[in-house]
């Protein structure tokens, strides 16, 4: 593969200047936040399993600065969304400093993650079953947001964020119970720490009734975000 770093840098700079000049804040902020993690799948729709290959891939992301690119992408969205209303919406979904800290802590432990990859790989099916016990989820494509009013967009975002928070809390319980008990608390802490970094701030104090199952409606980009650690299915529809 031939790389043209100078051309790529120039195009990136042009796009950044154009977007900044326009001052455009996307209506669907939640999906835009997810987009900043899309580079972690190399732009493909392939699932990212917790496997040896995934461990090596995450190690490469750390070495090549891909995680820093995700933070830069998020900061760009913040630079575009300067009105108080947009800023309040955006900061519910993602915190650049939390992303950066979580990524840095994870990258400082990638060697240990690679060493334990065999144990983690063996738990793929168990983790999948655990997550399904917590949430009865279905995949649906994200609808176009262009025709929605601001109030409708926020109402829909609140519904989606509740679903995502439910899933994050369920997945975190699975990480702690399954991986922690069988692969050691250290590797569980590493993965949970990574997940905690990208968890939407609004989810940190989130409470909900766990007695009833819920239908999880997530966009394909939403799955890339949530399953940065543990995706078990192809998510692009």
Short mmCIF file of C-alpha atoms in Angstrom, two decimals:
data_model
loop_
_atom_site.label_atom_id
_atom_site.label_comp_id
_atom_site.label_asym_id
_atom_site.label_seq_id
_atom_site.Cartn_x
_atom_site.Cartn_y
_atom_site.Cartn_z
CA UNK A 1 0.00 0.00 0.00
CA UNK A 2 1.34 3.42 -0.96
CA UNK A 3 0.95 6.24 1.50
CA UNK A 4 0.96 9.93 0.59
CA UNK A 5 1.48 11.59 3.94
CA UNK A 6 1.98 15.08 2.55
CA UNK A 7 -1.18 14.96 0.44
CA UNK A 8 -3.13 13.38 3.27
CA UNK A 9 -1.96 16.06 5.69
CA UNK A 10 -2.89 18.80 3.25
CA UNK A 11 -6.38 17.41 2.64
CA UNK A 12 -6.94 16.91 6.36
CA UNK A 13 -5.87 20.49 7.05
CA UNK A 14 -8.19 21.84 4.35
CA UNK A 15 -11.15 19.91 5.69
CA UNK A 16 -10.38 21.05 9.23
CA UNK A 17 -10.20 24.71 8.18
CA UNK A 18 -13.42 24.46 6.16
CA UNK A 19 -15.33 22.81 8.97
CA UNK A 20 -13.99 25.23 11.56
CA UNK A 21 -14.83 28.21 9.35
CA UNK A 22 -18.35 26.97 8.82
CA UNK A 23 -18.75 26.40 12.54
CA UNK A 24 -21.11 23.53 11.84
CA UNK A 25 -22.26 21.56 14.85
CA UNK A 26 -23.85 18.25 13.75
CA UNK A 27 -27.44 17.60 14.77
CA UNK A 28 -26.76 13.96 15.59
CA UNK A 29 -23.94 14.52 18.06
CA UNK A 30 -24.12 11.02 19.45
CA UNK A 31 -23.34 9.43 16.09
CA UNK A 32 -20.59 11.99 15.46
CA UNK A 33 -18.94 10.99 18.72
CA UNK A 34 -19.08 7.34 17.65
CA UNK A 35 -17.46 8.26 14.35
CA UNK A 36 -14.33 9.34 16.18
CA UNK A 37 -13.74 5.71 17.15
CA UNK A 38 -14.32 4.35 13.66
CA UNK A 39 -10.61 4.48 12.82
CA UNK A 40 -10.02 1.74 15.39
CA UNK A 41 -11.57 -0.75 12.97
CA UNK A 42 -9.51 0.56 10.04
CA UNK A 43 -12.72 1.84 8.50
CA UNK A 44 -14.06 -1.68 8.00
CA UNK A 45 -17.23 -3.31 9.19
CA UNK A 46 -15.39 -6.25 10.68
CA UNK A 47 -16.08 -7.16 14.25
CA UNK A 48 -13.33 -6.67 16.78
CA UNK A 49 -13.17 -9.84 18.84
CA UNK A 50 -11.28 -10.20 22.07
CA UNK A 51 -8.71 -12.45 20.46
CA UNK A 52 -4.98 -12.61 20.02
CA UNK A 53 -5.36 -10.71 16.77
CA UNK A 54 -7.32 -8.00 18.55
CA UNK A 55 -4.63 -7.71 21.20
CA UNK A 56 -2.00 -7.17 18.52
CA UNK A 57 -4.25 -4.68 16.76
CA UNK A 58 -4.81 -2.64 19.90
CA UNK A 59 -1.07 -2.64 20.52
CA UNK A 60 -0.54 -1.24 17.01
CA UNK A 61 -3.18 1.42 17.66
CA UNK A 62 -1.19 2.53 20.69
CA UNK A 63 2.13 2.58 18.84
CA UNK A 64 0.81 4.39 15.76
CA UNK A 65 -1.14 7.07 17.61
CA UNK A 66 -4.57 5.96 16.37
CA UNK A 67 -6.07 6.51 19.80
CA UNK A 68 -4.70 10.05 19.85
CA UNK A 69 -6.38 10.60 16.47
CA UNK A 70 -9.69 9.64 18.06
CA UNK A 71 -9.20 12.24 20.78
CA UNK A 72 -8.29 14.87 18.18
CA UNK A 73 -11.47 14.00 16.29
CA UNK A 74 -13.52 14.52 19.44
CA UNK A 75 -11.81 17.82 20.18
CA UNK A 76 -12.70 18.95 16.67
CA UNK A 77 -16.39 18.34 17.39
CA UNK A 78 -16.04 20.41 20.56
CA UNK A 79 -14.52 23.25 18.51
CA UNK A 80 -17.56 23.19 16.22
CA UNK A 81 -20.19 23.07 18.95
CA UNK A 82 -19.69 26.32 20.79
CA UNK A 83 -23.22 27.33 21.72
CA UNK A 84 -24.17 26.61 25.36
CA UNK A 85 -26.95 24.25 24.28
CA UNK A 86 -24.75 22.21 21.95
CA UNK A 87 -21.91 22.13 24.47
CA UNK A 88 -24.20 20.78 27.20
CA UNK A 89 -25.47 18.07 24.86
CA UNK A 90 -21.99 17.11 23.72
CA UNK A 91 -20.40 16.83 27.13
CA UNK A 92 -23.03 14.25 28.12
CA UNK A 93 -21.69 11.92 25.44
CA UNK A 94 -17.91 12.20 25.62
CA UNK A 95 -15.07 13.80 27.56
CA UNK A 96 -11.82 14.25 25.58
CA UNK A 97 -9.71 14.22 28.75
CA UNK A 98 -11.33 10.99 29.93
CA UNK A 99 -10.73 9.40 26.52
CA UNK A 100 -7.09 10.46 26.55
CA UNK A 101 -6.48 9.27 30.11
CA UNK A 102 -8.20 5.94 29.49
CA UNK A 103 -6.26 5.37 26.27
CA UNK A 104 -2.95 6.27 27.91
CA UNK A 105 -3.53 3.92 30.82
CA UNK A 106 -4.55 1.14 28.46
CA UNK A 107 -1.53 1.67 26.19
CA UNK A 108 0.81 1.52 29.16
CA UNK A 109 -0.47 -2.02 29.82
CA UNK A 110 -0.75 -3.46 26.30
CA UNK A 111 2.14 -5.88 26.83
CA UNK A 112 0.28 -7.43 29.74
CA UNK A 113 -2.93 -7.50 27.67
CA UNK A 114 -1.10 -9.38 24.89
CA UNK A 115 0.32 -11.86 27.39
CA UNK A 116 -3.17 -12.73 28.67
CA UNK A 117 -4.87 -12.84 25.26
CA UNK A 118 -5.18 -16.64 25.23
CA UNK A 119 -7.22 -16.65 28.41
CA UNK A 120 -9.41 -13.79 27.25
CA UNK A 121 -10.00 -15.45 23.88
CA UNK A 122 -11.35 -18.57 25.55
CA UNK A 123 -14.06 -16.48 27.20
CA UNK A 124 -15.52 -15.05 23.98
CA UNK A 125 -18.65 -17.20 24.05
CA UNK A 126 -19.15 -16.84 27.78
CA UNK A 127 -18.93 -13.07 27.53
CA UNK A 128 -21.43 -13.04 24.70
CA UNK A 129 -23.89 -15.09 26.75
CA UNK A 130 -23.33 -12.89 29.79
CA UNK A 131 -24.07 -9.72 27.86
CA UNK A 132 -27.21 -11.23 26.37
CA UNK A 133 -28.40 -12.12 29.87
CA UNK A 134 -28.09 -8.49 30.87
CA UNK A 135 -29.73 -7.04 27.80
CA UNK A 136 -32.01 -8.48 25.17
CA UNK A 137 -30.76 -6.33 22.35
CA UNK A 138 -31.57 -5.96 18.67
CA UNK A 139 -29.70 -4.21 15.89
CA UNK A 140 -31.40 -1.51 13.91
CA UNK A 141 -30.01 1.02 11.49
CA UNK A 142 -29.83 4.61 12.61
CA UNK A 143 -32.55 6.72 11.04
CA UNK A 144 -31.71 9.94 9.25
CA UNK A 145 -31.92 12.86 11.63
CA UNK A 146 -32.32 15.69 9.08
CA UNK A 147 -36.10 15.97 9.39
CA UNK A 148 -36.13 16.00 13.21
CA UNK A 149 -36.69 19.16 15.22
CA UNK A 150 -34.18 20.06 17.94
CA UNK A 151 -36.54 18.84 20.65
CA UNK A 152 -37.13 15.55 18.81
CA UNK A 153 -33.41 15.07 18.31
CA UNK A 154 -32.72 15.55 22.02
CA UNK A 155 -35.58 13.24 22.97
CA UNK A 156 -34.26 10.55 20.66
CA UNK A 157 -30.71 11.06 21.91
CA UNK A 158 -31.88 10.67 25.50
CA UNK A 159 -33.56 7.40 24.57
CA UNK A 160 -30.44 6.12 22.81
CA UNK A 161 -28.13 7.18 25.62
CA UNK A 162 -30.28 5.30 28.14
CA UNK A 163 -29.94 2.16 26.03
CA UNK A 164 -26.20 2.62 25.69
CA UNK A 165 -25.80 3.21 29.42
CA UNK A 166 -27.71 0.01 30.15
CA UNK A 167 -25.41 -1.87 27.85
CA UNK A 168 -22.24 -0.32 29.25
CA UNK A 169 -23.17 -1.24 32.81
CA UNK A 170 -24.12 -4.77 31.78
CA UNK A 171 -20.91 -5.26 29.79
CA UNK A 172 -18.84 -3.96 32.70
CA UNK A 173 -20.41 -6.51 35.04
CA UNK A 174 -19.48 -9.24 32.57
CA UNK A 175 -15.91 -8.00 32.33
CA UNK A 176 -15.56 -8.04 36.10
CA UNK A 177 -17.27 -11.37 36.72
CA UNK A 178 -16.11 -13.53 33.80
CA UNK A 179 -12.69 -12.14 32.94
CA UNK A 180 -11.85 -11.11 36.49
CA UNK A 181 -12.55 -14.52 37.97
CA UNK A 182 -10.86 -16.58 35.25
CA UNK A 183 -8.08 -14.42 33.82
CA UNK A 184 -7.23 -12.35 36.88
CA UNK A 185 -8.34 -9.01 38.29
CA UNK A 186 -5.44 -7.21 36.59
CA UNK A 187 -6.62 -7.86 33.03
CA UNK A 188 -10.21 -7.18 34.05
CA UNK A 189 -9.12 -3.83 35.47
CA UNK A 190 -7.27 -2.94 32.25
CA UNK A 191 -10.30 -3.63 30.07
CA UNK A 192 -12.74 -1.99 32.46
CA UNK A 193 -10.48 1.05 32.65
CA UNK A 194 -10.50 1.36 28.87
CA UNK A 195 -14.29 1.02 28.80
CA UNK A 196 -14.58 3.57 31.59
CA UNK A 197 -12.60 6.09 29.59
CA UNK A 198 -14.96 6.01 26.62
CA UNK A 199 -18.13 5.60 28.68
CA UNK A 200 -20.37 8.63 28.14
CA UNK A 201 -20.13 10.85 31.24
CA UNK A 202 -23.91 10.78 31.58
CA UNK A 203 -23.68 7.02 32.18
CA UNK A 204 -21.41 7.28 35.22
CA UNK A 205 -24.24 8.11 37.56
CA UNK A 206 -26.87 6.30 35.56
CA UNK A 207 -29.47 4.21 37.40
CA UNK A 208 -32.21 2.08 35.93
CA UNK A 209 -34.56 -0.78 36.67
CA UNK A 210 -32.67 -3.98 35.85
CA UNK A 211 -35.65 -6.24 36.50
CA UNK A 212 -37.00 -5.94 32.99
CA UNK A 213 -35.25 -6.65 29.72
CA UNK A 214 -34.95 -3.85 27.22
CA UNK A 215 -34.60 -3.69 23.47
CA UNK A 216 -31.32 -2.06 22.54
CA UNK A 217 -31.46 0.06 19.40
CA UNK A 218 -27.94 0.95 18.33
CA UNK A 219 -26.53 2.34 15.13
CA UNK A 220 -23.62 0.56 13.48
CA UNK A 221 -21.29 3.30 14.70
CA UNK A 222 -22.76 2.90 18.15
CA UNK A 223 -21.64 -0.71 18.16
CA UNK A 224 -18.13 0.27 17.14
CA UNK A 225 -18.08 2.59 20.14
CA UNK A 226 -19.47 0.17 22.69
CA UNK A 227 -17.71 -2.91 21.37
CA UNK A 228 -14.27 -1.31 21.17
CA UNK A 229 -13.42 -4.08 23.63
CA UNK A 230 -15.85 -6.88 22.89
CA UNK A 231 -17.73 -7.07 19.61
CA UNK A 232 -19.08 -10.46 18.68
CA UNK A 233 -21.04 -9.76 15.52
CA UNK A 234 -20.69 -7.78 12.34
CA UNK A 235 -22.36 -4.51 13.10
CA UNK A 236 -22.76 -2.61 9.85
CA UNK A 237 -26.21 -3.09 8.34
#
